[in-house]
PDB file of C-alpha atoms in Angstrom:
ATOM      1  CA  VAL A   1       0.000   0.000   0.000  1.00 75.00           C
ATOM      2  CA  LEU A   2       1.406   3.370  -1.008  1.00 80.00           C
ATOM      3  CA  GLN A   3       0.379   6.399   0.987  1.00 92.00           C
ATOM      4  CA  GLU A   4       0.877  10.128   0.492  1.00 93.00           C
ATOM      5  CA  MET A   5       0.066  12.660   3.176  1.00 95.00           C
ATOM      6  CA  ALA A   6       0.288  16.437   3.540  1.00 95.00           C
ATOM      7  CA  LYS A   7       0.112  18.038   6.943  1.00 95.00           C
ATOM      8  CA  ALA A   8      -0.208  21.707   7.952  1.00 94.00           C
ATOM      9  CA  GLU A   9       0.733  22.605  11.509  1.00 93.00           C
ATOM     10  CA  CYS A  10       0.667  25.738  13.634  1.00 92.00           C
ATOM     11  CA  HIS A  11       2.926  25.881  16.660  1.00 90.00           C
ATOM     12  CA  PHE A  12       2.086  28.518  19.269  1.00 87.00           C
ATOM     13  CA  ILE A  13       5.001  29.218  21.581  1.00 86.00           C
ATOM     14  CA  ASN A  14       4.359  31.060  24.865  1.00 84.00           C
ATOM     15  CA  GLY A  15       0.674  31.354  24.096  1.00 76.00           C
ATOM     16  CA  THR A  16       0.575  33.585  21.036  1.00 77.00           C
ATOM     17  CA  GLU A  17       3.913  35.307  21.531  1.00 83.00           C
ATOM     18  CA  GLU A  18       5.529  33.380  18.676  1.00 89.00           C
ATOM     19  CA  VAL A  19       3.726  31.489  15.925  1.00 91.00           C
ATOM     20  CA  ARG A  20       5.336  29.008  13.557  1.00 93.00           C
ATOM     21  CA  TYR A  21       3.640  27.507  10.476  1.00 95.00           C
ATOM     22  CA  MET A  22       4.860  24.235   9.007  1.00 96.00           C
ATOM     23  CA  GLN A  23       3.628  22.352   5.971  1.00 96.00           C
ATOM     24  CA  ARG A  24       5.039  18.851   5.582  1.00 97.00           C
ATOM     25  CA  TYR A  25       4.666  16.247   2.831  1.00 97.00           C
ATOM     26  CA  PHE A  26       5.174  12.501   3.299  1.00 97.00           C
ATOM     27  CA  TYR A  27       5.260   9.498   0.982  1.00 95.00           C
ATOM     28  CA  ASN A  28       5.285   6.012   2.553  1.00 92.00           C
ATOM     29  CA  ARG A  29       6.016   7.541   5.984  1.00 91.00           C
ATOM     30  CA  LEU A  30       9.092   9.353   4.645  1.00 95.00           C
ATOM     31  CA  GLN A  31       9.066  13.135   4.755  1.00 97.00           C
ATOM     32  CA  PHE A  32      10.212  14.422   1.384  1.00 97.00           C
ATOM     33  CA  LEU A  33       9.297  18.129   1.503  1.00 97.00           C
ATOM     34  CA  MET A  34       8.732  20.774   4.173  1.00 97.00           C
ATOM     35  CA  PHE A  35       7.933  24.470   4.460  1.00 97.00           C
ATOM     36  CA  ASP A  36       8.783  26.222   7.714  1.00 95.00           C
ATOM     37  CA  SER A  37       7.729  29.851   8.252  1.00 94.00           C
ATOM     38  CA  ASP A  38      10.885  30.417  10.330  1.00 94.00           C
ATOM     39  CA  VAL A  39      13.040  29.353   7.364  1.00 94.00           C
ATOM     40  CA  GLY A  40      10.813  31.024   4.745  1.00 94.00           C
ATOM     41  CA  HIS A  41      11.142  28.499   1.925  1.00 96.00           C
ATOM     42  CA  PHE A  42      10.589  24.840   1.037  1.00 97.00           C
ATOM     43  CA  VAL A  43      13.300  22.294   1.811  1.00 98.00           C
ATOM     44  CA  GLY A  44      13.520  18.915   0.082  1.00 98.00           C
ATOM     45  CA  PHE A  45      14.762  15.840   1.927  1.00 97.00           C
ATOM     46  CA  THR A  46      14.908  13.422  -1.022  1.00 97.00           C
ATOM     47  CA  PRO A  47      15.825  13.922  -4.690  1.00 97.00           C
ATOM     48  CA  TYR A  48      12.087  14.032  -5.486  1.00 95.00           C
ATOM     49  CA  GLY A  49      11.505  16.528  -2.676  1.00 97.00           C
ATOM     50  CA  GLU A  50      14.387  18.711  -3.835  1.00 97.00           C
ATOM     51  CA  LYS A  51      12.782  19.007  -7.283  1.00 97.00           C
ATOM     52  CA  TRP A  52       9.447  19.969  -5.701  1.00 96.00           C
ATOM     53  CA  ALA A  53      11.187  22.469  -3.405  1.00 97.00           C
ATOM     54  CA  GLN A  54      12.964  24.097  -6.325  1.00 97.00           C
ATOM     55  CA  ALA A  55       9.702  24.386  -8.277  1.00 97.00           C
ATOM     56  CA  ALA A  56       7.755  25.752  -5.296  1.00 96.00           C
ATOM     57  CA  ASN A  57      10.465  28.224  -4.283  1.00 97.00           C
ATOM     58  CA  SER A  58      10.585  29.647  -7.818  1.00 97.00           C
ATOM     59  CA  ASN A  59       6.828  30.413  -7.837  1.00 96.00           C
ATOM     60  CA  PRO A  60       6.419  33.870  -6.203  1.00 96.00           C
ATOM     61  CA  GLN A  61       2.633  33.675  -5.761  1.00 95.00           C
ATOM     62  CA  TRP A  62       2.790  30.247  -4.114  1.00 93.00           C
ATOM     63  CA  MET A  63       5.607  31.369  -1.802  1.00 95.00           C
ATOM     64  CA  GLU A  64       3.794  34.551  -0.778  1.00 94.00           C
ATOM     65  CA  GLN A  65       0.764  32.469   0.186  1.00 93.00           C
ATOM     66  CA  ARG A  66       2.925  30.130   2.300  1.00 93.00           C
ATOM     67  CA  ARG A  67       4.797  32.991   3.970  1.00 92.00           C
ATOM     68  CA  THR A  68       1.542  34.666   4.995  1.00 93.00           C
ATOM     69  CA  ALA A  69      -0.051  31.428   6.250  1.00 93.00           C
ATOM     70  CA  VAL A  70       0.712  32.398   9.856  1.00 91.00           C
ATOM     71  CA  ASP A  71      -1.835  35.211   9.451  1.00 89.00           C
ATOM     72  CA  TRP A  72      -4.577  33.586   7.397  1.00 90.00           C
ATOM     73  CA  TYR A  73      -4.277  29.989   8.603  1.00 91.00           C
ATOM     74  CA  CYS A  74      -2.857  29.926  12.120  1.00 90.00           C
ATOM     75  CA  TRP A  75      -4.491  33.011  13.586  1.00 86.00           C
ATOM     76  CA  ASN A  76      -7.884  32.170  12.109  1.00 82.00           C
ATOM     77  CA  ASN A  77      -7.749  28.683  13.625  1.00 80.00           C
ATOM     78  CA  TYR A  78      -6.318  29.733  16.981  1.00 80.00           C
ATOM     79  CA  LYS A  79      -9.756  30.515  18.414  1.00 74.00           C
ATOM     80  CA  ILE A  80     -10.915  27.006  17.467  1.00 75.00           C
ATOM     81  CA  ASP A  81      -7.846  25.210  18.861  1.00 68.00           C
ATOM     82  CA  ALA A  82      -7.129  27.388  21.884  1.00 69.00           C
ATOM     83  CA  PRO A  83      -7.454  25.708  25.265  1.00 65.00           C
TER      84      PRO A  83
END
């Protein structure tokens, strides 16, 4: 069985003092691609992931959407997920 999974995560440190957005991609339980808002670009962990990272990082509209995900994704969902 082959499985592909994408996961978006928001990490709230010290309440809402610092927010970190991560988007990770897996294939057969192996992470091959990741975006981290602290880093600001996609990083590939396999040859396949490196090709995807290069393509994603060269698309300015896609990258702007990822870089602003802390605002439109994390903050909007904080009220839902907050303790």
